[in-house]
mmCIF file of C-alpha atoms in Angstrom:
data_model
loop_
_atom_site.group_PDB
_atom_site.id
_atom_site.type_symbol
_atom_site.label_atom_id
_atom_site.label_comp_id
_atom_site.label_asym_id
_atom_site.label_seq_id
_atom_site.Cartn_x
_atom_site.Cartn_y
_atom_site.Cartn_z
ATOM 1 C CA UNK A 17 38.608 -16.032 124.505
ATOM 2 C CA UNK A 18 36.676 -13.914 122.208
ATOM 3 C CA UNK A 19 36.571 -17.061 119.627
ATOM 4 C CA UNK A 20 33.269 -18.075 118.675
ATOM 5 C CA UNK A 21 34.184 -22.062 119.247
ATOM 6 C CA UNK A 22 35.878 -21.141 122.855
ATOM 7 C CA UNK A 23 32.572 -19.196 123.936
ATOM 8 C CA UNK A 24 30.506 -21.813 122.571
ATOM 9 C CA UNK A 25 32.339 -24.420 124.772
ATOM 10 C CA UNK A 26 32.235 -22.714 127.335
ATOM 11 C CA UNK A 27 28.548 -22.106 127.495
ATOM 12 C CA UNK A 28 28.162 -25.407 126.952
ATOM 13 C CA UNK A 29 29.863 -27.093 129.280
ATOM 14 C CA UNK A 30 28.275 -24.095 132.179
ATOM 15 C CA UNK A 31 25.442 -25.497 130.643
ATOM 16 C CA UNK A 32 26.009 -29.003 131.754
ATOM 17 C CA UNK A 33 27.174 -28.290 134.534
ATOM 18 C CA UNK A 34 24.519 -25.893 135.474
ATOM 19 C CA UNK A 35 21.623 -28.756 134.195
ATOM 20 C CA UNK A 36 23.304 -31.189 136.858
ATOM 21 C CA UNK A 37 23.232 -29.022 139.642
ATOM 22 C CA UNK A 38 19.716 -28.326 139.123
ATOM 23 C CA UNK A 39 18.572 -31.524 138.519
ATOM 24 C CA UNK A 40 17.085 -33.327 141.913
ATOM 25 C CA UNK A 41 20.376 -35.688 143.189
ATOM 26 C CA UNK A 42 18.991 -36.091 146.789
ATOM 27 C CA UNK A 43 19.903 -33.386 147.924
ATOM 28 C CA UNK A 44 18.949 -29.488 147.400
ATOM 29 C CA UNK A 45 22.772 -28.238 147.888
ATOM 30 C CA UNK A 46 24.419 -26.422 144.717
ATOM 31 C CA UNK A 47 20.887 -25.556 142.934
ATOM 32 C CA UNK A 48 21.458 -21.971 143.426
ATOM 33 C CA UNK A 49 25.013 -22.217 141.723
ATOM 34 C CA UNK A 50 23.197 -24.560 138.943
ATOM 35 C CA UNK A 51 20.451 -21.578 138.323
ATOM 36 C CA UNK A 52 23.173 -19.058 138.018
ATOM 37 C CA UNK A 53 25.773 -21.194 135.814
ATOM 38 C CA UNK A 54 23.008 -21.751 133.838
ATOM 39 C CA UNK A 55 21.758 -18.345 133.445
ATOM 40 C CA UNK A 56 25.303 -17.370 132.698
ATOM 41 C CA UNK A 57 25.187 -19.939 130.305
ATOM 42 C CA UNK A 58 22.084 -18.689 129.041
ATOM 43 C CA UNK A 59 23.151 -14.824 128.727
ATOM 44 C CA UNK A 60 26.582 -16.149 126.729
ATOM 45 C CA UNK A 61 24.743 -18.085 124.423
ATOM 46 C CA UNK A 62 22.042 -15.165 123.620
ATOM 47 C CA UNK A 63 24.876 -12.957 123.609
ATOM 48 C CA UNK A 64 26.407 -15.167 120.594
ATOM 49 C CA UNK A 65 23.211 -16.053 118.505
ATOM 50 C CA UNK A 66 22.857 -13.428 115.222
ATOM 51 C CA UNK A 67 20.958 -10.061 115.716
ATOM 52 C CA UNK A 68 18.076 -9.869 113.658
ATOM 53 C CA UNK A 69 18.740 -6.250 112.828
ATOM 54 C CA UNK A 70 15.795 -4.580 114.512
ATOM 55 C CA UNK A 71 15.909 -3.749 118.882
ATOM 56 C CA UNK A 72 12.391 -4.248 118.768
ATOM 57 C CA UNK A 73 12.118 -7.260 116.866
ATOM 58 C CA UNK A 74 15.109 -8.704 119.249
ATOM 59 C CA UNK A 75 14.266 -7.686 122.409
ATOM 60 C CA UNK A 76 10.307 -9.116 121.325
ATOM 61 C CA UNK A 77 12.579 -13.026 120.112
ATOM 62 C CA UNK A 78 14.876 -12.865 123.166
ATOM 63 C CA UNK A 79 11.575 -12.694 125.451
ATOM 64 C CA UNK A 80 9.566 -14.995 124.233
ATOM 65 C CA UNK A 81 12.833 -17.433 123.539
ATOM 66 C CA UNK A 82 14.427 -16.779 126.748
ATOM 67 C CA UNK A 83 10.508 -17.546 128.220
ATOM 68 C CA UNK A 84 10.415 -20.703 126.364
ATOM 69 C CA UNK A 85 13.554 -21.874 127.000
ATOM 70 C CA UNK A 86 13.900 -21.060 130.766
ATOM 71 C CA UNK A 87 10.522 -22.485 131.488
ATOM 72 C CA UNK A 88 11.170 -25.671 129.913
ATOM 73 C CA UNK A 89 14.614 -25.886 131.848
ATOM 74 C CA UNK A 90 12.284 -25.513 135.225
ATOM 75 C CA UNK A 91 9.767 -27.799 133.891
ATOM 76 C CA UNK A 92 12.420 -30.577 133.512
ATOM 77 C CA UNK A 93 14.667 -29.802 136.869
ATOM 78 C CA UNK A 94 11.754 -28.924 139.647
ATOM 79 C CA UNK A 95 11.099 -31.795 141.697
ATOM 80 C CA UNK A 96 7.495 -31.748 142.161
ATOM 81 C CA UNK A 97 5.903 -32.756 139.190
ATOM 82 C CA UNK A 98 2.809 -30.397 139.727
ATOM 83 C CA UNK A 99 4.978 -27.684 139.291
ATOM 84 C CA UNK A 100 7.010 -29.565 136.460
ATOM 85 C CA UNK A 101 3.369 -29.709 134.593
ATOM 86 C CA UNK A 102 2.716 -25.754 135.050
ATOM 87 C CA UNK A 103 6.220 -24.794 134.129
ATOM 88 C CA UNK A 104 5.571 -26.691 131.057
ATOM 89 C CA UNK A 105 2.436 -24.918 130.612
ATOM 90 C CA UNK A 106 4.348 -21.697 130.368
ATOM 91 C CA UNK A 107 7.038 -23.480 128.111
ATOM 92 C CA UNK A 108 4.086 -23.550 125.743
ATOM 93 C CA UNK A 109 2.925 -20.341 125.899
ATOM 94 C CA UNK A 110 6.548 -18.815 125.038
ATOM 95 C CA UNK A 111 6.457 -22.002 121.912
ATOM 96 C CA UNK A 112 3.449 -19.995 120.883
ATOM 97 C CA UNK A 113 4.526 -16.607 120.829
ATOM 98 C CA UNK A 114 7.496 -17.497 118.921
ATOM 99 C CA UNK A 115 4.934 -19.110 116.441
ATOM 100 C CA UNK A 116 3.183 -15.946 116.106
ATOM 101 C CA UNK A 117 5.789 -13.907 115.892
ATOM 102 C CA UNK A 118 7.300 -16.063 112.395
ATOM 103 C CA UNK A 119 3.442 -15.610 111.284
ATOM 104 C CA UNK A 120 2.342 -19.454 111.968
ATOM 105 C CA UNK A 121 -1.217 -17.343 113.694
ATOM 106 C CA UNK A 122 -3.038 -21.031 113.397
ATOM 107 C CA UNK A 123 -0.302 -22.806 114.944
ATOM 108 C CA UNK A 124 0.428 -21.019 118.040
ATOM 109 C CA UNK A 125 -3.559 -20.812 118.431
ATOM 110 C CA UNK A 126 -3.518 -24.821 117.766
ATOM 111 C CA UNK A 127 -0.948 -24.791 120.393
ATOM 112 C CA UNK A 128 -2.462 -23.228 123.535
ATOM 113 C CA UNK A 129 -5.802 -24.701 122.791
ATOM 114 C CA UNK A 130 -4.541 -28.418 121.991
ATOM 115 C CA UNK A 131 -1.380 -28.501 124.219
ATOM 116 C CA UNK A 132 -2.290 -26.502 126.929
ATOM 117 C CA UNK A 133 -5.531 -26.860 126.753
ATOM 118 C CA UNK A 134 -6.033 -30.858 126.187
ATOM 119 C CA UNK A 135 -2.820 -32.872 126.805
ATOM 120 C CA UNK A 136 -1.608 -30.432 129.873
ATOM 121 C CA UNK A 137 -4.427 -30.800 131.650
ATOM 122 C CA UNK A 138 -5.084 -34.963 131.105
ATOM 123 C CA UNK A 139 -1.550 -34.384 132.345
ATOM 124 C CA UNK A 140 -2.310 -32.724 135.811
ATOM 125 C CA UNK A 141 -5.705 -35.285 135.796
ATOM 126 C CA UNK A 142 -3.718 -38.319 136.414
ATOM 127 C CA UNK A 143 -1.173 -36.400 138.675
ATOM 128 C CA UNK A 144 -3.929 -35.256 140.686
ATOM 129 C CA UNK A 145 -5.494 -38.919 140.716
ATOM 130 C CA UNK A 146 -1.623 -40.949 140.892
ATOM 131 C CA UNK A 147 0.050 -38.858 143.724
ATOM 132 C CA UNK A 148 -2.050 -35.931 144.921
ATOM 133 C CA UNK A 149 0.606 -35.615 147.862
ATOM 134 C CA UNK A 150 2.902 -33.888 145.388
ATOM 135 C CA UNK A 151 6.854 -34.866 146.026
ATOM 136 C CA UNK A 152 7.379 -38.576 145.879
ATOM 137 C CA UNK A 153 11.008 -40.316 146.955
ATOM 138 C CA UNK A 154 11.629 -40.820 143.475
ATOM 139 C CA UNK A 155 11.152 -37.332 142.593
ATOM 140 C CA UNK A 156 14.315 -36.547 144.615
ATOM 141 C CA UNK A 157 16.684 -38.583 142.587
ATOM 142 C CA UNK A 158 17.533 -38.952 138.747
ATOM 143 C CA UNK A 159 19.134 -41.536 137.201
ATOM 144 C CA UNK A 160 22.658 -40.751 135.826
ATOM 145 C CA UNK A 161 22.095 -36.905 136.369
ATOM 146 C CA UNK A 162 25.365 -35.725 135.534
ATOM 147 C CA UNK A 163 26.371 -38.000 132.286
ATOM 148 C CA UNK A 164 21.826 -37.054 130.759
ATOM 149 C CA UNK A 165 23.010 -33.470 131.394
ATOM 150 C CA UNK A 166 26.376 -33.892 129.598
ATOM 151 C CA UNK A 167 24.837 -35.439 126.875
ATOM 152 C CA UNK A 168 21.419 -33.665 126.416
ATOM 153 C CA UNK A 169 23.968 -30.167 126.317
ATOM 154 C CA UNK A 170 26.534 -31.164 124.258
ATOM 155 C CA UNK A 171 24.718 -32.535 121.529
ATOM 156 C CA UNK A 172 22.993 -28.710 122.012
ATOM 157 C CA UNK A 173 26.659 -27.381 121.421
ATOM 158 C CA UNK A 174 27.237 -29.042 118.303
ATOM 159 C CA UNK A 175 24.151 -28.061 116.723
ATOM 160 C CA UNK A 176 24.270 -25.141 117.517
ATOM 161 C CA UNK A 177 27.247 -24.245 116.497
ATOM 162 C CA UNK A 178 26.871 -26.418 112.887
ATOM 163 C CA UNK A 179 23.848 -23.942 112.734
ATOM 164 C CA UNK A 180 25.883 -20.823 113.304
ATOM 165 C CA UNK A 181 28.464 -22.249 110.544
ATOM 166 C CA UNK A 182 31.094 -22.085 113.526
ATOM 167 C CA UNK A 183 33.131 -25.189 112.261
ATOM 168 C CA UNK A 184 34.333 -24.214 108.910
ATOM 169 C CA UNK A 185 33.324 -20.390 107.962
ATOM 170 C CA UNK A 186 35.709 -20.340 105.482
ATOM 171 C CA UNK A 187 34.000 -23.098 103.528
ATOM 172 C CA UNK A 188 31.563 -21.781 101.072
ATOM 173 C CA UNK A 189 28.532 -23.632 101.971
ATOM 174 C CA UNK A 190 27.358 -26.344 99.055
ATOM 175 C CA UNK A 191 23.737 -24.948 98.915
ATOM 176 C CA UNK A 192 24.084 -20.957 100.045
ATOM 177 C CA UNK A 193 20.788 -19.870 101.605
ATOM 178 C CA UNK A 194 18.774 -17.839 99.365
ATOM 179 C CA UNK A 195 16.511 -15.685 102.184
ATOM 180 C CA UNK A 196 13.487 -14.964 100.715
ATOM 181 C CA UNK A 197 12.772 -11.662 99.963
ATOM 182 C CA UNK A 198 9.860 -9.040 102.113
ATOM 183 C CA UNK A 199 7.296 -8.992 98.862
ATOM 184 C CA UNK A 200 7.648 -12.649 98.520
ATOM 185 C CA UNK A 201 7.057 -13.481 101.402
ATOM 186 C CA UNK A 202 4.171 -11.500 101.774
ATOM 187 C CA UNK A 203 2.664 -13.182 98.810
ATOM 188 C CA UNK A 204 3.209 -17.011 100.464
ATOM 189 C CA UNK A 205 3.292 -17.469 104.023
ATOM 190 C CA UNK A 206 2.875 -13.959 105.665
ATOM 191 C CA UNK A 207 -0.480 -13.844 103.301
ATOM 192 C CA UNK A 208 -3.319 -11.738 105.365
ATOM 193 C CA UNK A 209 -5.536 -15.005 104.640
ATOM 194 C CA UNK A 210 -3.585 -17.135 106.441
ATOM 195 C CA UNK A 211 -5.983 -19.525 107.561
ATOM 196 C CA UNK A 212 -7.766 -20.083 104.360
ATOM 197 C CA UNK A 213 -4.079 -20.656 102.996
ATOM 198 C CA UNK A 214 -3.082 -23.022 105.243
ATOM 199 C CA UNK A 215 -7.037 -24.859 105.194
ATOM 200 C CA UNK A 216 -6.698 -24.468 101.518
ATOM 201 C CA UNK A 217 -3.269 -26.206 101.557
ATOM 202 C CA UNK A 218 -4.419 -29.074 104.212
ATOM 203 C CA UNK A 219 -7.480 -30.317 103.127
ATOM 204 C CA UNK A 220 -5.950 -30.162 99.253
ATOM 205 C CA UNK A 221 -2.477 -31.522 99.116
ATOM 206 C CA UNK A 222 -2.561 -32.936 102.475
ATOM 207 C CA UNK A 223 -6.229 -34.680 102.444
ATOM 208 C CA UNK A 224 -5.086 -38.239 102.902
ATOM 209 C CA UNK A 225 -2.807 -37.629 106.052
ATOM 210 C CA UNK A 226 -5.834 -35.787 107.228
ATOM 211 C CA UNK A 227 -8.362 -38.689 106.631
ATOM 212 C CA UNK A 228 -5.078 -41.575 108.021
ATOM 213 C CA UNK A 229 -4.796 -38.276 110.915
ATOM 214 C CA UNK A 230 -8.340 -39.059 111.554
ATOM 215 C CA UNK A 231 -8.215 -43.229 111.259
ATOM 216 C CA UNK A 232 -5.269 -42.825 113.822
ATOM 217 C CA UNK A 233 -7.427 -41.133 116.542
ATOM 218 C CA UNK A 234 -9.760 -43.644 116.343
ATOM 219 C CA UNK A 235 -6.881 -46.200 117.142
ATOM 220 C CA UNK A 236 -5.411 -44.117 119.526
ATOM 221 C CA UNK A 237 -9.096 -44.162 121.359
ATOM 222 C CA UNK A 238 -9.587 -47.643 120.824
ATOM 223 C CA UNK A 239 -6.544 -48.623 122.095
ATOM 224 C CA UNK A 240 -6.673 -46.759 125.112
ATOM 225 C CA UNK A 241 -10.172 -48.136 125.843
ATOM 226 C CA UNK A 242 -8.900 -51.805 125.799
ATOM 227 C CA UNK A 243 -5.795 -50.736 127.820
ATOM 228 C CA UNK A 244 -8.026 -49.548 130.767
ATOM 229 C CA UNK A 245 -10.625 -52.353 129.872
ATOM 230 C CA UNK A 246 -8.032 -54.827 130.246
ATOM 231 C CA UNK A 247 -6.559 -53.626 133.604
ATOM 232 C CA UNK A 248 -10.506 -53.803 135.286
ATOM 233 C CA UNK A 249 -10.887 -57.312 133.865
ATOM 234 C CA UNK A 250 -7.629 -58.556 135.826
ATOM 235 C CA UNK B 26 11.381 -6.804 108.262
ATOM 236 C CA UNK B 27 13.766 -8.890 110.146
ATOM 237 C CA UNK B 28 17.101 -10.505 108.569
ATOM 238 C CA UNK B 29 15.421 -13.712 107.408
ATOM 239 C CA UNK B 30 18.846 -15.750 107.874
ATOM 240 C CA UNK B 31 19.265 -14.331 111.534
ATOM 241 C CA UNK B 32 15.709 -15.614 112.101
ATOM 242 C CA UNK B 33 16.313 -18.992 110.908
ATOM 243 C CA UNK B 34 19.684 -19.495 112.871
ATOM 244 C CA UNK B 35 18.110 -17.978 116.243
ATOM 245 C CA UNK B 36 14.775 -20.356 115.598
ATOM 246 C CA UNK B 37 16.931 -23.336 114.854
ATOM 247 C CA UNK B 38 19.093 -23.024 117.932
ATOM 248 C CA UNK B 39 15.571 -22.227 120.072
ATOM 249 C CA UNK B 40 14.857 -25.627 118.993
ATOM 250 C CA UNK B 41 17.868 -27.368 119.415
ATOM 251 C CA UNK B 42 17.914 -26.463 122.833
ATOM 252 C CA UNK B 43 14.268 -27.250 123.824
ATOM 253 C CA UNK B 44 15.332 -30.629 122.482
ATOM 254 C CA UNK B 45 17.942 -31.356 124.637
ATOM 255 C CA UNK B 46 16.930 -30.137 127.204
ATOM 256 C CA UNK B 47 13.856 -32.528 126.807
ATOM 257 C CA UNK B 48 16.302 -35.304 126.356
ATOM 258 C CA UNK B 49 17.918 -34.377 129.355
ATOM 259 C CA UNK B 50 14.416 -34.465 131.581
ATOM 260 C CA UNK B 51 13.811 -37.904 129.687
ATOM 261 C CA UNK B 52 16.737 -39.543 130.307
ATOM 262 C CA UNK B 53 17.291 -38.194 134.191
ATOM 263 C CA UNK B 54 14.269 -38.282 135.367
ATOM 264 C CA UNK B 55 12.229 -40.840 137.033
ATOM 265 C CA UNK B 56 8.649 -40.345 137.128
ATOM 266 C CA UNK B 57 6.926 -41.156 134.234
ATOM 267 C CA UNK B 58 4.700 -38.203 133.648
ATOM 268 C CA UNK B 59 7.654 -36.298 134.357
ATOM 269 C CA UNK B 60 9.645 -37.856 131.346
ATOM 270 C CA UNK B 61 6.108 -38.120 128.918
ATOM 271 C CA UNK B 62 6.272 -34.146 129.858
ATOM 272 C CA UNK B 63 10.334 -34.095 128.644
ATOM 273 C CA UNK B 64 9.297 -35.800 125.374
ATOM 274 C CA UNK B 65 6.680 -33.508 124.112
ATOM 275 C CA UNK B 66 9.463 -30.813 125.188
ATOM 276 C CA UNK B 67 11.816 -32.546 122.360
ATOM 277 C CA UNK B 68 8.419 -32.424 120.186
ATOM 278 C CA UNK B 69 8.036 -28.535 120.919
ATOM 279 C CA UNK B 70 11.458 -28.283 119.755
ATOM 280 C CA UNK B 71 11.295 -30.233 116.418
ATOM 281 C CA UNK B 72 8.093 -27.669 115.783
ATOM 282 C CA UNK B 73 9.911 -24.348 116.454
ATOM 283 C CA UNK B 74 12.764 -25.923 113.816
ATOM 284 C CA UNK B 75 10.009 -27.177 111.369
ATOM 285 C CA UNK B 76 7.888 -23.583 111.402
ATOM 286 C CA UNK B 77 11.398 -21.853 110.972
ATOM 287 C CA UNK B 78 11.993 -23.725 108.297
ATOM 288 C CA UNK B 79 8.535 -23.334 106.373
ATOM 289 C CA UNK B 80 9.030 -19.132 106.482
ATOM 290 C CA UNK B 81 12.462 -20.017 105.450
ATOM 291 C CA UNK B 82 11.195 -21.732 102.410
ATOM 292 C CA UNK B 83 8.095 -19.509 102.043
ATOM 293 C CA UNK B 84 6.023 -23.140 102.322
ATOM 294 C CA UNK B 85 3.355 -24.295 104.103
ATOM 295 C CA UNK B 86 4.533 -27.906 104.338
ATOM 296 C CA UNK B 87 6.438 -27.179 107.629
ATOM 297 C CA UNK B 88 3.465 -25.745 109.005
ATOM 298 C CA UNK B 89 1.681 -28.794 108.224
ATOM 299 C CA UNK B 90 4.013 -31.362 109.513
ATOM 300 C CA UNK B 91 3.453 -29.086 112.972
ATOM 301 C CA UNK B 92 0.036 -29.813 112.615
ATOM 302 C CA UNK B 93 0.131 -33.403 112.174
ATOM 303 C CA UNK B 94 2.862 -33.458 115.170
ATOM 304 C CA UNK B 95 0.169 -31.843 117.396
ATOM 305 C CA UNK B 96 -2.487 -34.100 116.060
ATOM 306 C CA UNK B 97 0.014 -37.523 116.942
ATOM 307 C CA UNK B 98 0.980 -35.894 120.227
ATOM 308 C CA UNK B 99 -3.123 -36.194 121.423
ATOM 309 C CA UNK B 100 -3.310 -39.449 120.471
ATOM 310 C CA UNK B 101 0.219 -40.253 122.023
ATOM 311 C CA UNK B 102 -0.636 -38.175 125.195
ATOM 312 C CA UNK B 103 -4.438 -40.683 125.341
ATOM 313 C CA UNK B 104 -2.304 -43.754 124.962
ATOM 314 C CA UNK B 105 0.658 -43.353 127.290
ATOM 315 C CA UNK B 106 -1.676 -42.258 130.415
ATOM 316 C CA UNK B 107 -3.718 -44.841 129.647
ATOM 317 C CA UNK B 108 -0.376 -47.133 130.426
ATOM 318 C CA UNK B 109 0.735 -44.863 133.057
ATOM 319 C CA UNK B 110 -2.258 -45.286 134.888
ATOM 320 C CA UNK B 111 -2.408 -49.310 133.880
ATOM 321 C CA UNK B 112 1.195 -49.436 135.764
ATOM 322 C CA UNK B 113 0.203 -47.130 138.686
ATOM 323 C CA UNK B 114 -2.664 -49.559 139.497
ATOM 324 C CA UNK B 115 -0.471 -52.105 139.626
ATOM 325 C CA UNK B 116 2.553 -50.847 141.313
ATOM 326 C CA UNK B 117 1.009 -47.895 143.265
ATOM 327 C CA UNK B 118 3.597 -46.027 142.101
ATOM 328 C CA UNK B 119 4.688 -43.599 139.221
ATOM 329 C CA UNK B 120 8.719 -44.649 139.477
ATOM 330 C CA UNK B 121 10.447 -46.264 136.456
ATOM 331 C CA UNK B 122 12.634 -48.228 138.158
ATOM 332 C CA UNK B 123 9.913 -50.439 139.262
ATOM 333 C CA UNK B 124 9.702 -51.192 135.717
ATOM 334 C CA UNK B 125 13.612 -52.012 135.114
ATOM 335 C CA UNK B 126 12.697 -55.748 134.881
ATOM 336 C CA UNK B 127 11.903 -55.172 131.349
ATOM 337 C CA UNK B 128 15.503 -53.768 130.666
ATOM 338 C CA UNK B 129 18.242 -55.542 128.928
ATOM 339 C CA UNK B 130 19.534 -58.977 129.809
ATOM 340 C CA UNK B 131 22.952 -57.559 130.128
ATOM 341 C CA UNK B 132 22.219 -54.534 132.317
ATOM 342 C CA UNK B 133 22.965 -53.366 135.850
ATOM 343 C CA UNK B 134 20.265 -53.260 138.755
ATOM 344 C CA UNK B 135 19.643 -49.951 139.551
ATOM 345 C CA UNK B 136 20.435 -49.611 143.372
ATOM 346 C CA UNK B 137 18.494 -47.499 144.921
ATOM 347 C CA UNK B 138 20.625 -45.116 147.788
ATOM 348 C CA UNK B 139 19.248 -43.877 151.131
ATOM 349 C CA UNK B 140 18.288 -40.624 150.850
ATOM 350 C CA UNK B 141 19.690 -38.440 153.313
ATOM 351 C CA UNK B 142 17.244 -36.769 155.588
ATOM 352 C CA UNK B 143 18.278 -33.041 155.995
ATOM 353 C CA UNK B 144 15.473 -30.711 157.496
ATOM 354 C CA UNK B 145 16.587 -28.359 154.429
ATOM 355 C CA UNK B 146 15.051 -31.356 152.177
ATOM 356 C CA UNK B 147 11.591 -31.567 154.018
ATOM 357 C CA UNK B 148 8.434 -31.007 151.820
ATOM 358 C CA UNK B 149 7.701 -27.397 151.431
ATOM 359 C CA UNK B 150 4.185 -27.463 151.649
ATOM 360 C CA UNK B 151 1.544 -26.223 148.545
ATOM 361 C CA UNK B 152 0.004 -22.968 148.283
ATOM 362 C CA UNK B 153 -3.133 -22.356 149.525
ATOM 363 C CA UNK B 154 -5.447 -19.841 148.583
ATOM 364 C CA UNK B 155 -6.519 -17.256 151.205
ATOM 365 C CA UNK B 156 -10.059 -17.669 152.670
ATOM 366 C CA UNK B 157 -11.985 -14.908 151.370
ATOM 367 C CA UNK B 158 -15.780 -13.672 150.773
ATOM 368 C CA UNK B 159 -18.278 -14.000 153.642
ATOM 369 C CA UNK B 160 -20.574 -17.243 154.431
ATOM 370 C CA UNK B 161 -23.863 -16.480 152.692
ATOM 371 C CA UNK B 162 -26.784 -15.772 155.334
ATOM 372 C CA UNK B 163 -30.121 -18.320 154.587
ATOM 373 C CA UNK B 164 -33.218 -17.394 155.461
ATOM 374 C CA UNK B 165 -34.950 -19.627 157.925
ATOM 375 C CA UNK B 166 -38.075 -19.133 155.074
ATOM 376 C CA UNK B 167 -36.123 -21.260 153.141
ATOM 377 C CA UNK B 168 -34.494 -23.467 155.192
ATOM 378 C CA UNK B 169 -38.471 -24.633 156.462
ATOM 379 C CA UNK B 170 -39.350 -25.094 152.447
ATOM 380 C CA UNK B 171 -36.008 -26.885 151.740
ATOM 381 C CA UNK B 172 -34.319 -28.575 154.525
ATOM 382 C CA UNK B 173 -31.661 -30.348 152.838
ATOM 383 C CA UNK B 174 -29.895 -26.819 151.813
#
């Protein structure tokens, strides 16, 4: 059992199996077995992924990624969608910190400000104004729980282990990756003027998506506008 | 500094499994803000692979596809509440499956089961915060120059 493919199936299908038991099915029975198959699930995968040769810089990744990941899993499974909202909320914050901590700094600011900040809450406006009571009927049951978590993890199982180069490492791959090296990277993307880099880079190679960017919020405004408009008309 | 090839690997299966697990919430669940909360989880996920990617490359242009994935999500997030709240009005609900008249000609109803009441399964109610702080004392001076405080 020490086979990378026969751990990797494994914590897939706990996975699974762990996902359906957590998601609502009517009733609450089995969602303490689905947290801890899934957490086992969890610990076998983290146990698998490469080491990135530092404790600190690991324990800092498996943190923020176990934060990330964990939260999201909540934010999909709990059944009242308040909660669903601020579990995504914290789903973000871990997205962030793993942004900061490849050096994206204007990216995981961009995140909590526009994510958390705009779309979240819009989110928990229209809960608030659509069910305030919280839990709903509907809330309680999925459709097709067991063959969405099946799917959703094993398609998680195959990439992850094409990623990890589980399926043929004795195949040389066609393109070997070149990882670039500490003084390069300091000269590109880890630059200290990060933000003038990345302004620099968007409003010069980039400036028509930003102006289209631009021309599609408008749209997107308009559009909603007439949407609402329409509905008071009726 | 880190083992850039570790880094990539650990960032691309991050992402891989915020996206299915987003597909999973999309495809189970059955309120709508519920699933439009699943699908910007899949977008999270494309974003940690894309910003792996652009330190992977030493490029910005992953970086910038982020940004422009952040900038469609707002406009994405105005649009779809706008419909979510055109569809409450109408059906006073937020549940998909009053919708499933739109789905395919060849497709079962979806039946919806009794759910089975167990006392386990009533509503847990919200928190509340505790009272705290003391009423604040106004003077009858003021009261007698404004009476509607």
């Amino acid at each position: 059992m020490t086979d990378p493919h026969h751990i990797l199936t494994l914590t897939t299908l706990l996975g699974a199996l762990g996902m359906w038991l957590m998601l609502p099915r009517g009733t609450a029975r089995g969602r303490g077995v689905g947290i801890l198959l899934a957490s086992i699930a969890l610990g076998l995968g983290a146990s698998q992924v490469p080491r990135l040769g530092d404790w600190l810089a690991d324990s800092v990744f498996l943190i923020l990624a176990a934060t990330t990941v964990v939260s999201a899993a909540a934010a999909v499974t709990f059944r009242n969608p308040l909660y669903c909202a601020i579990w995504f909320g914290q789903s973000l914050v871990g997205t962030a910190g793993l942004f900061f901590f490849t050096g994206a700094q204007f990216l995981a600011v961009a995140t909590v400000v526009v994510y958390a900040g705009a779309i979240l809450v819009t989110f928990l406006f229209v809960l608030m104004l659509a069910q305030p009571e919280g839990k709903a009927p509907y809330d309680r049951v999925s459709w097709e729980a067991l063959v969405s978590a099946v799917t959703g993890m094993v398609i998680v199982g195959v990439l992850s282990m094409t990623i990890g180069r589980v399926f043929s490492p004795a195949v040389p791959p066609l393109h070997p990756l070149v990882p670039p090296t500490a003084e390069v990277l300091a000269a590109g993307i880890l630059t200290p003027q990060h933000v003038a880099r990345l302004g620099g880079e968007l409003f010069g190679r980039h400036l028509i998506a930003v102006e289209v960017v631009g021309v599609l919020f408008l749209v997107a405004l308009v559009g909603a506008a007439a949407i609402v408009a329409h509905q008071k008309t009726d | 500094m880190p083992n850039e090839i570790a880094l990539l690997d650990n960032y691309l299966i991050v992402g891989a499994l915020l996206f299915g697990i987003g597909m999973i919430g999309f495809l189970s669940r059955r309120n709508m803000i519920v699933m439009f909360l699943s699908l910007e989880i899949m977008l999270q996920g494309v974003s940690i692979s894309l910003v792996a990617w652009s330190r992977f490359h030493n490029d910005f242009g992953g970086q910038m596809l982020v940004i422009f994935i952040i900038a469609v999500a707002a406009c994405e997030a105005a649009l779809a509440l706008a419909i979510v709240l055109t569809l409450f009005a109408r059906r006073g609900k937020l549940d998909v499956v009053d919708w499933q008249l739109l789905r395919e000609a060849n497709q079962p109803l979806f039946q919806e089961e009794a759910l089975p009441e167990t006392p386990a399964e009533q509503e847990e109610p919200l928190p509340h915060l505790a009272p705290a702080g003391v009423e604040p004392h106004v003077s009858t001076e003021e009261t007698d120059y404004r009476p509607g405080v």
